[in-house]
mmCIF file of C-alpha atoms in Angstrom:
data_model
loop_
_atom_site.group_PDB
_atom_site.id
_atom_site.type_symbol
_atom_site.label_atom_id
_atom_site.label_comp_id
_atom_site.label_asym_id
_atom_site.label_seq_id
_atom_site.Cartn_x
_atom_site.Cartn_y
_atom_site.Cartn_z
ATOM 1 C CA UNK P 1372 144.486 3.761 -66.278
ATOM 2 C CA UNK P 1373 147.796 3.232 -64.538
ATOM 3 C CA UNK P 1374 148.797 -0.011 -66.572
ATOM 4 C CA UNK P 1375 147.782 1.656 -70.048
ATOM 5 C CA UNK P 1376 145.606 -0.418 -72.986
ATOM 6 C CA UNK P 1377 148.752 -2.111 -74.681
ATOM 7 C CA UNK P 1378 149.475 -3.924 -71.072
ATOM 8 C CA UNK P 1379 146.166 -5.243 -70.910
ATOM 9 C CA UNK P 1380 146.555 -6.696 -74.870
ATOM 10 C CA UNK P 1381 149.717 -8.022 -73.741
ATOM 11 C CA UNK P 1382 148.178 -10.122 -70.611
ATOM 12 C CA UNK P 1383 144.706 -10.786 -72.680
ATOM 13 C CA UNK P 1384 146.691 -12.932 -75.143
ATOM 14 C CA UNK P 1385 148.929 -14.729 -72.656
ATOM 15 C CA UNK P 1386 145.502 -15.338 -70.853
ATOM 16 C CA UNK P 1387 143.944 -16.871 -73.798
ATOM 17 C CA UNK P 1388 146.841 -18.733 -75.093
ATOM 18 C CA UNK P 1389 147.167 -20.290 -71.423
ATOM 19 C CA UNK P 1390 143.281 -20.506 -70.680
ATOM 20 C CA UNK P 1391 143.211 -22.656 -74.444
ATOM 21 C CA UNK P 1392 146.230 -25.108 -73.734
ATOM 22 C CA UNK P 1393 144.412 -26.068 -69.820
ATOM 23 C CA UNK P 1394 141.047 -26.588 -71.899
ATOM 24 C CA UNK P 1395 142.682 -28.976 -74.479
ATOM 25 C CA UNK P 1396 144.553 -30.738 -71.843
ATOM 26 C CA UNK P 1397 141.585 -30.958 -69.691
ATOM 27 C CA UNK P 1398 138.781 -32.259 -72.505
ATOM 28 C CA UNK P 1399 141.173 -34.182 -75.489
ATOM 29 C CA UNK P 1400 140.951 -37.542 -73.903
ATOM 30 C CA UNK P 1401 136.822 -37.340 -73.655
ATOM 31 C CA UNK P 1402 136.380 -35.295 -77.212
ATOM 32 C CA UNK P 1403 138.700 -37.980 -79.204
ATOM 33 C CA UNK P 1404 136.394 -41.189 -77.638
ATOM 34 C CA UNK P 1405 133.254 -39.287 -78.739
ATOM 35 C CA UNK P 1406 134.711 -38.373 -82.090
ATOM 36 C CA UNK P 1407 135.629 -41.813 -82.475
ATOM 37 C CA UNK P 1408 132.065 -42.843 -81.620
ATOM 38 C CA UNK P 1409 130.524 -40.596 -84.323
ATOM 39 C CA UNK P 1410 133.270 -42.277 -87.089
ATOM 40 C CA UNK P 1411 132.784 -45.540 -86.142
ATOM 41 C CA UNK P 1412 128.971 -45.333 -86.471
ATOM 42 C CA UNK P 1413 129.961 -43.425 -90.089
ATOM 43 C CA UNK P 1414 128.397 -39.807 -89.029
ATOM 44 C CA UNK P 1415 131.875 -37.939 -90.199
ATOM 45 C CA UNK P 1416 131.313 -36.272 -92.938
ATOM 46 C CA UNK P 1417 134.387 -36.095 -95.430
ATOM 47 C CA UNK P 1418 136.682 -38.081 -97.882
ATOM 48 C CA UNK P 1419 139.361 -38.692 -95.679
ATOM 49 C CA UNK P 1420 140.871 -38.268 -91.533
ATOM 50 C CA UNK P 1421 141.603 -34.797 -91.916
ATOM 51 C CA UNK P 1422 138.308 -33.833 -93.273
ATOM 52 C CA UNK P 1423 136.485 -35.866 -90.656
ATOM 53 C CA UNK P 1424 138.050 -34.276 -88.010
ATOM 54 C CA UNK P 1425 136.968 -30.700 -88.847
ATOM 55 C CA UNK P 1426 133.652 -31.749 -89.874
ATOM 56 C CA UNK P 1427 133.893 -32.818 -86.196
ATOM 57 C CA UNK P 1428 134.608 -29.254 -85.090
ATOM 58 C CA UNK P 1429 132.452 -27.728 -87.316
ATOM 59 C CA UNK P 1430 128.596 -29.246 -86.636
ATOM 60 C CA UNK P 1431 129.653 -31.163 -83.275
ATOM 61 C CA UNK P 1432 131.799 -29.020 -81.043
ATOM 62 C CA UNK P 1433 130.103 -25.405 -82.794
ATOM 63 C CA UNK P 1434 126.815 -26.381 -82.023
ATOM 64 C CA UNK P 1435 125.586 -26.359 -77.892
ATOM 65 C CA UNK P 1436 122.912 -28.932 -77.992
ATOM 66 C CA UNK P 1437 126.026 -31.261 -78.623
ATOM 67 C CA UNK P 1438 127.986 -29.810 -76.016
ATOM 68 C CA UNK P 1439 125.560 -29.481 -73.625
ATOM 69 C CA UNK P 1440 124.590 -33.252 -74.442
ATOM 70 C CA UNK P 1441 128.368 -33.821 -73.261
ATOM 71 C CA UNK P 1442 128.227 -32.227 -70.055
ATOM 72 C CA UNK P 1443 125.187 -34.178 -69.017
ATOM 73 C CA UNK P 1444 126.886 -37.599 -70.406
ATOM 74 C CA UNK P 1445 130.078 -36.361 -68.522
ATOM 75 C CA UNK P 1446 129.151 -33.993 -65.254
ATOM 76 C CA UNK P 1447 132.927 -33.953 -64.113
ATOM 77 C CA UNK P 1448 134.230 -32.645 -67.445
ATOM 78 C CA UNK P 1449 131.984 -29.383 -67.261
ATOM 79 C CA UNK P 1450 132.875 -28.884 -63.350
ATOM 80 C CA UNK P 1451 136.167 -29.425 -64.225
ATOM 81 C CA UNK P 1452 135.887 -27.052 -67.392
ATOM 82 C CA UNK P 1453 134.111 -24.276 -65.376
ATOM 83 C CA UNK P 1454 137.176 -25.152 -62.651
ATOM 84 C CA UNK P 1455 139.588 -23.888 -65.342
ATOM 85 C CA UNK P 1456 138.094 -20.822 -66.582
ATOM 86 C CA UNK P 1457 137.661 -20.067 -63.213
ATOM 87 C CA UNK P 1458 140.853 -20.168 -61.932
ATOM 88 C CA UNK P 1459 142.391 -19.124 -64.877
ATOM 89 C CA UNK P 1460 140.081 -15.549 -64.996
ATOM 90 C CA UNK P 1461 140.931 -14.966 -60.829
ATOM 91 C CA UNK P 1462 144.595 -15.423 -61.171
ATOM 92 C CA UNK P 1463 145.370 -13.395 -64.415
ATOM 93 C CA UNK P 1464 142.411 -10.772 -62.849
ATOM 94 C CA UNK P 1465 145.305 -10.776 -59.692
ATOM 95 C CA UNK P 1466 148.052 -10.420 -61.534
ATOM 96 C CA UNK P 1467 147.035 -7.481 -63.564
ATOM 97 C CA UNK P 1468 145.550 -5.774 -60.310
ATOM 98 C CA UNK P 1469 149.306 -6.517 -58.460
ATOM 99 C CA UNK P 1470 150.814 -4.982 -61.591
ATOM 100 C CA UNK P 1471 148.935 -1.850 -60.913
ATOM 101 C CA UNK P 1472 149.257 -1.714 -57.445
ATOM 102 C CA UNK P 1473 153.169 -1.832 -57.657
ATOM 103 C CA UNK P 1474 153.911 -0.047 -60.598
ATOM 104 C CA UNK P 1475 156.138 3.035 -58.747
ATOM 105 C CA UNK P 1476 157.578 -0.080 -56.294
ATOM 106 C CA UNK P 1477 158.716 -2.084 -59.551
ATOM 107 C CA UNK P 1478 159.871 1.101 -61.701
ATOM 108 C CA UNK P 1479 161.964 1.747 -58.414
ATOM 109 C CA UNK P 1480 163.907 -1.717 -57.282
ATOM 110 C CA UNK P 1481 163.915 -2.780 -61.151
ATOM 111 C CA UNK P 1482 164.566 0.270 -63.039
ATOM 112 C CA UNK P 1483 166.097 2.800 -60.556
ATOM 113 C CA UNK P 1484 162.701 4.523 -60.067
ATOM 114 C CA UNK P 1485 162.687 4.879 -63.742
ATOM 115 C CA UNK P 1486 159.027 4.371 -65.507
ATOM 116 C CA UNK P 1487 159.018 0.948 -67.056
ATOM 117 C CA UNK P 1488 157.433 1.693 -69.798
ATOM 118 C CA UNK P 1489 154.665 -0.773 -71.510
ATOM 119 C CA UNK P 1490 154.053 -4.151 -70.929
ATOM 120 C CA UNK P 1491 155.117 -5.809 -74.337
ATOM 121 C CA UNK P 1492 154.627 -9.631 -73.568
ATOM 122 C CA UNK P 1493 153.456 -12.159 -70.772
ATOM 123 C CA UNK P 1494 154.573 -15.872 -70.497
ATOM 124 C CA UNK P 1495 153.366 -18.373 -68.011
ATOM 125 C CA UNK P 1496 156.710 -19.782 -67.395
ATOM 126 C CA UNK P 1497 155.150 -23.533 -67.537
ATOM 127 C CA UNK P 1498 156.152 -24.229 -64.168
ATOM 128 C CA UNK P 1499 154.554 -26.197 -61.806
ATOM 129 C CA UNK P 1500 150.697 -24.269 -60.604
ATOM 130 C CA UNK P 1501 149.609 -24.646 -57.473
ATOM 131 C CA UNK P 1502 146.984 -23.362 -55.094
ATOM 132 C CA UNK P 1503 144.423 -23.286 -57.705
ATOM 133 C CA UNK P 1504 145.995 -22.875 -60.877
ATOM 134 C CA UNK P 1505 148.718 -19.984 -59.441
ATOM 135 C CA UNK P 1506 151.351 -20.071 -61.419
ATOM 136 C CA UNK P 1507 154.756 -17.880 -62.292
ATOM 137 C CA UNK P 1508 154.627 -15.399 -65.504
ATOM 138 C CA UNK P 1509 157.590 -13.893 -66.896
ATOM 139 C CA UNK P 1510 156.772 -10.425 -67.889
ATOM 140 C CA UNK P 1511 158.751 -8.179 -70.654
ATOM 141 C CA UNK P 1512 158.799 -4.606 -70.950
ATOM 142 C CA UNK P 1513 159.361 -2.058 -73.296
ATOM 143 C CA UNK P 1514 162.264 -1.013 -71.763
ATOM 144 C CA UNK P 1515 164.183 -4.554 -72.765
ATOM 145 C CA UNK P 1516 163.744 -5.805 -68.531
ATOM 146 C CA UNK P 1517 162.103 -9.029 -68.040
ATOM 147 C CA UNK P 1518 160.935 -9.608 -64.430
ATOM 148 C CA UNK P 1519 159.445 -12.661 -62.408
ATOM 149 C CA UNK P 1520 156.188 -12.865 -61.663
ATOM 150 C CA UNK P 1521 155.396 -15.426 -58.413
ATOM 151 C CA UNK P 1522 152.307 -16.182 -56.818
ATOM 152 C CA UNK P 1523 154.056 -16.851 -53.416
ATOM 153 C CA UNK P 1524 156.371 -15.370 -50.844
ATOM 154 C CA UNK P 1525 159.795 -14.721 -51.945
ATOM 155 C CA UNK P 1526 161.251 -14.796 -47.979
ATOM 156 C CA UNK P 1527 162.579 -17.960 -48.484
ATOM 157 C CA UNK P 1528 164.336 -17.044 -51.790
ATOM 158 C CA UNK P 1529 165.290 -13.399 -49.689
ATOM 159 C CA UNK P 1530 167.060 -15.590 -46.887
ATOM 160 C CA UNK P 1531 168.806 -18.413 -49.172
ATOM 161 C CA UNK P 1532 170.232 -15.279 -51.429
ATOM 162 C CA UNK P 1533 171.477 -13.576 -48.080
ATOM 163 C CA UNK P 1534 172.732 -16.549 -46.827
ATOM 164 C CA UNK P 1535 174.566 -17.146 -50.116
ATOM 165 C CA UNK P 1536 176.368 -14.026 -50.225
ATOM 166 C CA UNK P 1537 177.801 -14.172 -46.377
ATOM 167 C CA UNK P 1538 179.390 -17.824 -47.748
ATOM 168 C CA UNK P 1539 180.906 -15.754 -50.482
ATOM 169 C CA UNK P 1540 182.242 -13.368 -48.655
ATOM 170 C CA UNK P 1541 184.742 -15.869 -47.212
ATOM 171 C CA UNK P 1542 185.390 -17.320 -50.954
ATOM 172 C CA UNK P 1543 187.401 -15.916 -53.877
ATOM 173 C CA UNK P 1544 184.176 -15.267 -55.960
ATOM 174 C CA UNK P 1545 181.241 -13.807 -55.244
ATOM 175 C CA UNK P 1546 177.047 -15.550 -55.965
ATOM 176 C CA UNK P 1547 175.317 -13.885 -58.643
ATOM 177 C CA UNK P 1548 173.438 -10.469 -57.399
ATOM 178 C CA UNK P 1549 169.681 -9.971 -58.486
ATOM 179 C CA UNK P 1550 167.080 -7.929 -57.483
ATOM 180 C CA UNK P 1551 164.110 -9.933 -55.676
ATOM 181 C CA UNK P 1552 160.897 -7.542 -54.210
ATOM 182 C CA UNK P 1553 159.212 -9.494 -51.968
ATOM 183 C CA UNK P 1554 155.432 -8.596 -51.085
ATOM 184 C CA UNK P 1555 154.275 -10.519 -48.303
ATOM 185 C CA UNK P 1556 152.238 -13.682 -49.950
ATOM 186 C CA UNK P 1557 153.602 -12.713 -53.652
ATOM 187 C CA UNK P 1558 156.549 -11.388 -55.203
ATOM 188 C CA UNK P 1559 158.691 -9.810 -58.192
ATOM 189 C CA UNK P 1560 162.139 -11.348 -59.404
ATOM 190 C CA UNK P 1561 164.557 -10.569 -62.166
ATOM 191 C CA UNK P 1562 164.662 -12.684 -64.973
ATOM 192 C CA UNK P 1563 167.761 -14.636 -65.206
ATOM 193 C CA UNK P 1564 169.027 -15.042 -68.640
ATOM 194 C CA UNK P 1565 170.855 -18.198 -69.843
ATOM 195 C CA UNK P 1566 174.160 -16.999 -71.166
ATOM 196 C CA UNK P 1567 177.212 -19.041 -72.763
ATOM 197 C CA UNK P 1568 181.160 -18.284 -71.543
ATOM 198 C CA UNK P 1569 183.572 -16.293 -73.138
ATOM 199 C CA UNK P 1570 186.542 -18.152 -71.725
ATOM 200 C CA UNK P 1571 187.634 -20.891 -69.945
ATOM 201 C CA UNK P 1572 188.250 -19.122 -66.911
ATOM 202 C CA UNK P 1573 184.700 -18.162 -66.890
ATOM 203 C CA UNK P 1574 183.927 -21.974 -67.060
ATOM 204 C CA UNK P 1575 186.370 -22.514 -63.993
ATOM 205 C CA UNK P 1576 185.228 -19.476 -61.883
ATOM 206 C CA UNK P 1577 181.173 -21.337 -62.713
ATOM 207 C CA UNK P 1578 182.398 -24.520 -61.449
ATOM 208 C CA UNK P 1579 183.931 -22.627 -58.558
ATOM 209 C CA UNK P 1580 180.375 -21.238 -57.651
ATOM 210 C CA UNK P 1581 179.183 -24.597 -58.400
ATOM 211 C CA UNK P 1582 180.907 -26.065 -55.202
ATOM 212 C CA UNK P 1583 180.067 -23.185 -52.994
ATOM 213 C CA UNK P 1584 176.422 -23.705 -53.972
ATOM 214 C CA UNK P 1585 177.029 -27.532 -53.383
ATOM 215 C CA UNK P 1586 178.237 -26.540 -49.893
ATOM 216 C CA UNK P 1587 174.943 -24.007 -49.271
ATOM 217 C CA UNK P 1588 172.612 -26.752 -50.593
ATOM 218 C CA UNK P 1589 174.360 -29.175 -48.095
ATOM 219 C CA UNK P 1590 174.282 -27.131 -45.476
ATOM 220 C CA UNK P 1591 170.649 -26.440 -45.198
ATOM 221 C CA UNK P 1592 169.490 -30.080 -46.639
ATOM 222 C CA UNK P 1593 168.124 -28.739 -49.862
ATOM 223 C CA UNK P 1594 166.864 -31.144 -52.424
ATOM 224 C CA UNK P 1595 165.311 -31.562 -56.220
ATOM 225 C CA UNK P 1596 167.676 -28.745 -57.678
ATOM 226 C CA UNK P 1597 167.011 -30.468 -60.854
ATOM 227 C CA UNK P 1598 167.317 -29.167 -64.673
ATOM 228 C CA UNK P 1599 164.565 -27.355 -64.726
ATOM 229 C CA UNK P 1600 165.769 -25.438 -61.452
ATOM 230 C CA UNK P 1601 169.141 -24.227 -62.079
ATOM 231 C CA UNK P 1602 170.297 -21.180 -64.920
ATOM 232 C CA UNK P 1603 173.695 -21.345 -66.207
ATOM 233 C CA UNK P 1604 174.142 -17.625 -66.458
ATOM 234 C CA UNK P 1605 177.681 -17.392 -67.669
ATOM 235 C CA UNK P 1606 179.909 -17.679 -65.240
ATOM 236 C CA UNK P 1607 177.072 -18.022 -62.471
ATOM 237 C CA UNK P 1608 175.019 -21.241 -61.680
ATOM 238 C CA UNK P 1609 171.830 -19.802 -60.156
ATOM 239 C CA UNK P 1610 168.797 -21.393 -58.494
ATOM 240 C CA UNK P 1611 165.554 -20.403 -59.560
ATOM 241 C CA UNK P 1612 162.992 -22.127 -57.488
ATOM 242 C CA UNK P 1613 163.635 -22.150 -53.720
ATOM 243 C CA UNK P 1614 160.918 -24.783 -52.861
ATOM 244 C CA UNK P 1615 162.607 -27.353 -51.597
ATOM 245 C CA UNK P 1616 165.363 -25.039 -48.977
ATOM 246 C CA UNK P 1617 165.788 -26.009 -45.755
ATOM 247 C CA UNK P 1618 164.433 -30.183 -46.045
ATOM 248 C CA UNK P 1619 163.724 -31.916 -43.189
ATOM 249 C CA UNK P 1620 165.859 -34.678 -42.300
ATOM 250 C CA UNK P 1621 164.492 -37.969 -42.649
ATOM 251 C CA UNK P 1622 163.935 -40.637 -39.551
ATOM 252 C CA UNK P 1623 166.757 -43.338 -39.974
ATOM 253 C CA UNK P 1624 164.859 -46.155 -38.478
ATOM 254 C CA UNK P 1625 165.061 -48.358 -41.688
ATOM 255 C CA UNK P 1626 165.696 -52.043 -42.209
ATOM 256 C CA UNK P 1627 165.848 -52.497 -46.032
ATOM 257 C CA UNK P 1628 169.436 -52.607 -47.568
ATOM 258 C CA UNK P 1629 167.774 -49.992 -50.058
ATOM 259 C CA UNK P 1630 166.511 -47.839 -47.480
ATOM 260 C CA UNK P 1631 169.544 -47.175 -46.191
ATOM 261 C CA UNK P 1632 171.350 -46.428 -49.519
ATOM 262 C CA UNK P 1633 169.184 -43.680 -49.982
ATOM 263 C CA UNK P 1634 169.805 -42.740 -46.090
ATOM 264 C CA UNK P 1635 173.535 -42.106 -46.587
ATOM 265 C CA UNK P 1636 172.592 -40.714 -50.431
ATOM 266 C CA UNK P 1637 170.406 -37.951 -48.542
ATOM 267 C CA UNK P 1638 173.035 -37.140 -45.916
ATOM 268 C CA UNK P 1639 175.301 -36.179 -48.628
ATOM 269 C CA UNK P 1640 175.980 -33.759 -51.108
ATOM 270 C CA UNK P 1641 173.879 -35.635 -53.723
ATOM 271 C CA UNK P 1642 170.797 -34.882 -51.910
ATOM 272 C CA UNK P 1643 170.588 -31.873 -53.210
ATOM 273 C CA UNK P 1644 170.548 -32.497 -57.018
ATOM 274 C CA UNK P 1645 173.274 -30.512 -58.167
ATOM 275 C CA UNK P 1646 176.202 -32.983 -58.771
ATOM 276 C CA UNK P 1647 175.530 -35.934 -61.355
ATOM 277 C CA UNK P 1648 173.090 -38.427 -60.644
ATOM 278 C CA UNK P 1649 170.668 -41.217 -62.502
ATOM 279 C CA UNK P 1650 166.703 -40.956 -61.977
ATOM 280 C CA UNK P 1651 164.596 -43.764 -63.171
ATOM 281 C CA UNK P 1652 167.231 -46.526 -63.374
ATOM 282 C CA UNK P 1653 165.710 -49.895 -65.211
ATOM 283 C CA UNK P 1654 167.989 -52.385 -65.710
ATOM 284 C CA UNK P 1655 171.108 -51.029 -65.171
ATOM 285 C CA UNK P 1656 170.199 -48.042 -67.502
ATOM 286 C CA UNK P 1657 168.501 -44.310 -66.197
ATOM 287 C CA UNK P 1658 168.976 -40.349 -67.013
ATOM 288 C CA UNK P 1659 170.909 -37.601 -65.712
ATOM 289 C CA UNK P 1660 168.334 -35.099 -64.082
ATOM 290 C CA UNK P 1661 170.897 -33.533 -62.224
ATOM 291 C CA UNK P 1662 171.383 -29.398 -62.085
ATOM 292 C CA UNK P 1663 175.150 -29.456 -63.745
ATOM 293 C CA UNK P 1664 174.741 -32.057 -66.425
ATOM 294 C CA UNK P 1665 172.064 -33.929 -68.482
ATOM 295 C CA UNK P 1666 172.165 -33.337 -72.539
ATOM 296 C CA UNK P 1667 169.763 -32.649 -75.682
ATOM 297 C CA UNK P 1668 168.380 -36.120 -77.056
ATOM 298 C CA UNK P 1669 168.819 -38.400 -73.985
ATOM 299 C CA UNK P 1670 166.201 -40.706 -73.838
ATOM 300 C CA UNK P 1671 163.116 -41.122 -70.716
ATOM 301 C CA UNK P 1672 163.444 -44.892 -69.748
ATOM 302 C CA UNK P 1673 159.583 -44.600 -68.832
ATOM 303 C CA UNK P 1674 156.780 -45.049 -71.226
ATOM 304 C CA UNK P 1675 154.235 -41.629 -71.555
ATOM 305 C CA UNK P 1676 151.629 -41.151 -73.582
ATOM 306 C CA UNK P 1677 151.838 -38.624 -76.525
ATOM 307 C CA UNK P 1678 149.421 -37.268 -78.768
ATOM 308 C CA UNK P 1679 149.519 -38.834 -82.548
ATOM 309 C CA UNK P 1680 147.487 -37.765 -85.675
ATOM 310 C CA UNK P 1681 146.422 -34.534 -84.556
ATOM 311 C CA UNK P 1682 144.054 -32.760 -86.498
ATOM 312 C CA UNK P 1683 143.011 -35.914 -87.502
ATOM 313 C CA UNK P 1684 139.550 -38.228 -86.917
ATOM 314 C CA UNK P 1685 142.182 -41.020 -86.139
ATOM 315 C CA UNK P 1686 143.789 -38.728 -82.932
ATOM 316 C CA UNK P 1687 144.838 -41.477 -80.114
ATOM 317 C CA UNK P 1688 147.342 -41.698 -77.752
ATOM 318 C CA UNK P 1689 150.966 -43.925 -77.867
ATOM 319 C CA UNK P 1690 153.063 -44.664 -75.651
ATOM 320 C CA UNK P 1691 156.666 -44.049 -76.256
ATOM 321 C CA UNK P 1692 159.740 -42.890 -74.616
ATOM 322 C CA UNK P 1693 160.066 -38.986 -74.199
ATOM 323 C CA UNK P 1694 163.514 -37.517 -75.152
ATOM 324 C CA UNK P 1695 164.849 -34.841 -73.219
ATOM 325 C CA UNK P 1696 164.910 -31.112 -74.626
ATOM 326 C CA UNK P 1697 167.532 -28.331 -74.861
ATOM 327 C CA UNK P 1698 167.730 -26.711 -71.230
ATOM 328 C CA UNK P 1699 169.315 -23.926 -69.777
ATOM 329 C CA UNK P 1700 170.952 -25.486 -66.871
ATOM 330 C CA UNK P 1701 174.025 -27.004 -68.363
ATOM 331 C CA UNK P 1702 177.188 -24.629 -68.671
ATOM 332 C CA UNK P 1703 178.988 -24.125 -71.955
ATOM 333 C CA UNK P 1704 181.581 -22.601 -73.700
ATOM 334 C CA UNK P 1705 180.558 -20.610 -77.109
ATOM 335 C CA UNK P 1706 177.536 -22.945 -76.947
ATOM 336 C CA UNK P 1707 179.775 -26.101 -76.373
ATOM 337 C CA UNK P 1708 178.656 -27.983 -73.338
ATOM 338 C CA UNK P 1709 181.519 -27.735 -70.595
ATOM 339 C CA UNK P 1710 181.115 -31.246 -68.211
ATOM 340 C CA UNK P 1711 181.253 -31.245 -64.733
ATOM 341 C CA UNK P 1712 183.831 -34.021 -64.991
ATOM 342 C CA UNK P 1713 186.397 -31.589 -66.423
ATOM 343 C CA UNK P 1714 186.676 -29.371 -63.481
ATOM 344 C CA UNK P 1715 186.533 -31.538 -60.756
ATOM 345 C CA UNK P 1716 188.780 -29.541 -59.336
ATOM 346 C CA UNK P 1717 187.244 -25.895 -59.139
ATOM 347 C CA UNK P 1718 184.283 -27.650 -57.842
ATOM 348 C CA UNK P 1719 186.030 -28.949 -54.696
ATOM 349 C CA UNK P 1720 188.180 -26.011 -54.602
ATOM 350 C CA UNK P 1721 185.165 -24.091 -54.161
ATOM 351 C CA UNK P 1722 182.877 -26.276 -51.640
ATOM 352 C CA UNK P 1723 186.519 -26.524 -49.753
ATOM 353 C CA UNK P 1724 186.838 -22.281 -49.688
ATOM 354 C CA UNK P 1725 183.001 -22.314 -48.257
ATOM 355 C CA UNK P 1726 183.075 -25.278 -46.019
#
């Protein structure tokens, strides 16, 4: 009654959308061998791949005696199945009831105690799930706010935000301010846009905040700020998953030469992830996965496999090298990427002001 009918639309798609992408990903491997069973024994019906596969769909996967037939062929598929839906009913059942439960709390720290108005859309961010399938859902209202869902305490992300704005108080620019509600074993979080500068002074005064942040991360042995972990939000470089605060320092008692590289590597302020550095080096050759750099189109030196011929009786999987996606980590002037390398200086200008 609280949340109104058009919320529970809203989360009712997202929870079908999600619920039907964990299925696929769960039974595609198994459903393309025994569809490939059925063609090479000539039990498709059709005149070509395309009409083979949704003969497939039609009189195998509609009818139960099949699927049923499956699960007793393949008893880990169906637990793992039932292990989805599962899951996948709980959390979004959770979500919706933490919704109602602090609708007044979110109208108040999000939207000056303002009602909120209706729930228009709901995400699952893609982010890594845990604890059962928990994962974090960006939610957008009526009222043009987007907040944070996440299944977990938000004390560490409380105490690395305060600790981040007594640093700035002793620098000549302040960290980005956002609202975070913590609630104990979950939490709410604004949504942090990705925004392009104006100016190049914009670009300097990020890069500025860039060093301080390189001087926070150092400070408490943070690591694995990686693309996927930092918003380039104008002028402000902002964290977005707190995980990996306050790392514990490794034992030094190595012998390999290589060992201790990566000793002196996590002592310093490339531990963290923030400043430029090469993950999955072959042969003299890796990618940038670092918080502050990294572009559209570089290419994964590691082999994955990757879907081909969907929709097809001839689905199977090849292996080829992934290349990297637009992200929203790397900053940039009217959409041109600025480099790190070009303001060198503001960077140690600013981890100098905090240090």
């Amino acid at each position: 009654k609280t949340i109104g009918n058009r919320n529970i639309v809203a989360l009712e798609e997202c929870f079908l959308k999600n619920l039907s992408e964990k299925i696929v990903r769960v039974s595609v491997s198994t459903l393309m061998f025994e569809m490939y069973l059925l063609k090479e024994n000539g039990d498709l019906l059709g005149k070509n791949a395309k009409e083979e596969y949704e003969d497939y769909c039609r009189r195998y996967l509609s009818d139960m005696r099949y699927v049923k037939s499956l699960f007793e062929i393949y008893p880990c598929l169906e637990r793992m199945l039932m292990e989805v839906v599962e899951n996948a009913s709980n959390n979004y059942s959770l979500l919706l009831e933490r919704l109602i439960a602090d609708n007044n709390l979110i109208a108040e720290k999000f939207n000056s105690g303002k009602e909120m108005g209706e729930v228009e859309k709901v995400e699952s961010s893609g982010s890594d799930s845990h604890k059962k399938g928990n994962s974090v859902f960006v939610i957008s209202w009526s009222n043009g706010k987007k907040i944070v869902y996440k299944p977990h305490s938000l004390k560490t992300e409380t105490a690395f935000r305060n600790f981040q704005d007594y640093i700035s108080r002793h620098c000549k620019l302040k960290a980005k301010e956002f609202t975070i509600l913590n609630r104990g074993t979950y939490g709410w979080e604004e949504f942090i846009e990705y925004q392009t500068c104006k100016s190049k002074d914009e670009v300097k005064k990020y890069y500025y905040r860039v060093g301080m942040l390189i001087f926070c991360t150092y400070l408490l042995n943070v690591n694995d700020i990686h693309t996927e972990n930092l918003i380039a939000s104008g002028e402000y470089p902002v964290i977005i998953d707190s995980e990996t605060i306050m790392g514990n320092k490794r034992g030094k008692n190595k012998k390999r030469a290589i060992e201790k590289v990566y000793d002196q590597i996590n002592e310093s302020v490339l531990n963290s992830g923030i400043l430029p550095l090469y993950k999955y080096a072959q042969n003299g050759k890796g990618i940038d996965m670092s918080a502050t750099n990294g572009k559209e189109g570089d290419v994964y030196p590691i082999l994955v496999p990757i879907l081909q011929d969907v929709g097809l009786s001839t689905m199977h999987y090849e292996y080829q090298y992934p290349i990297r996606k637009k992200g929203n980590n790397c900053v940039s002037l009217n959409g041109k990427m600025m480099k790190p390398g070009w303001y060198v200086h503001s960077i140690c200008e600013g981890f100098g002001d905090a240090y």
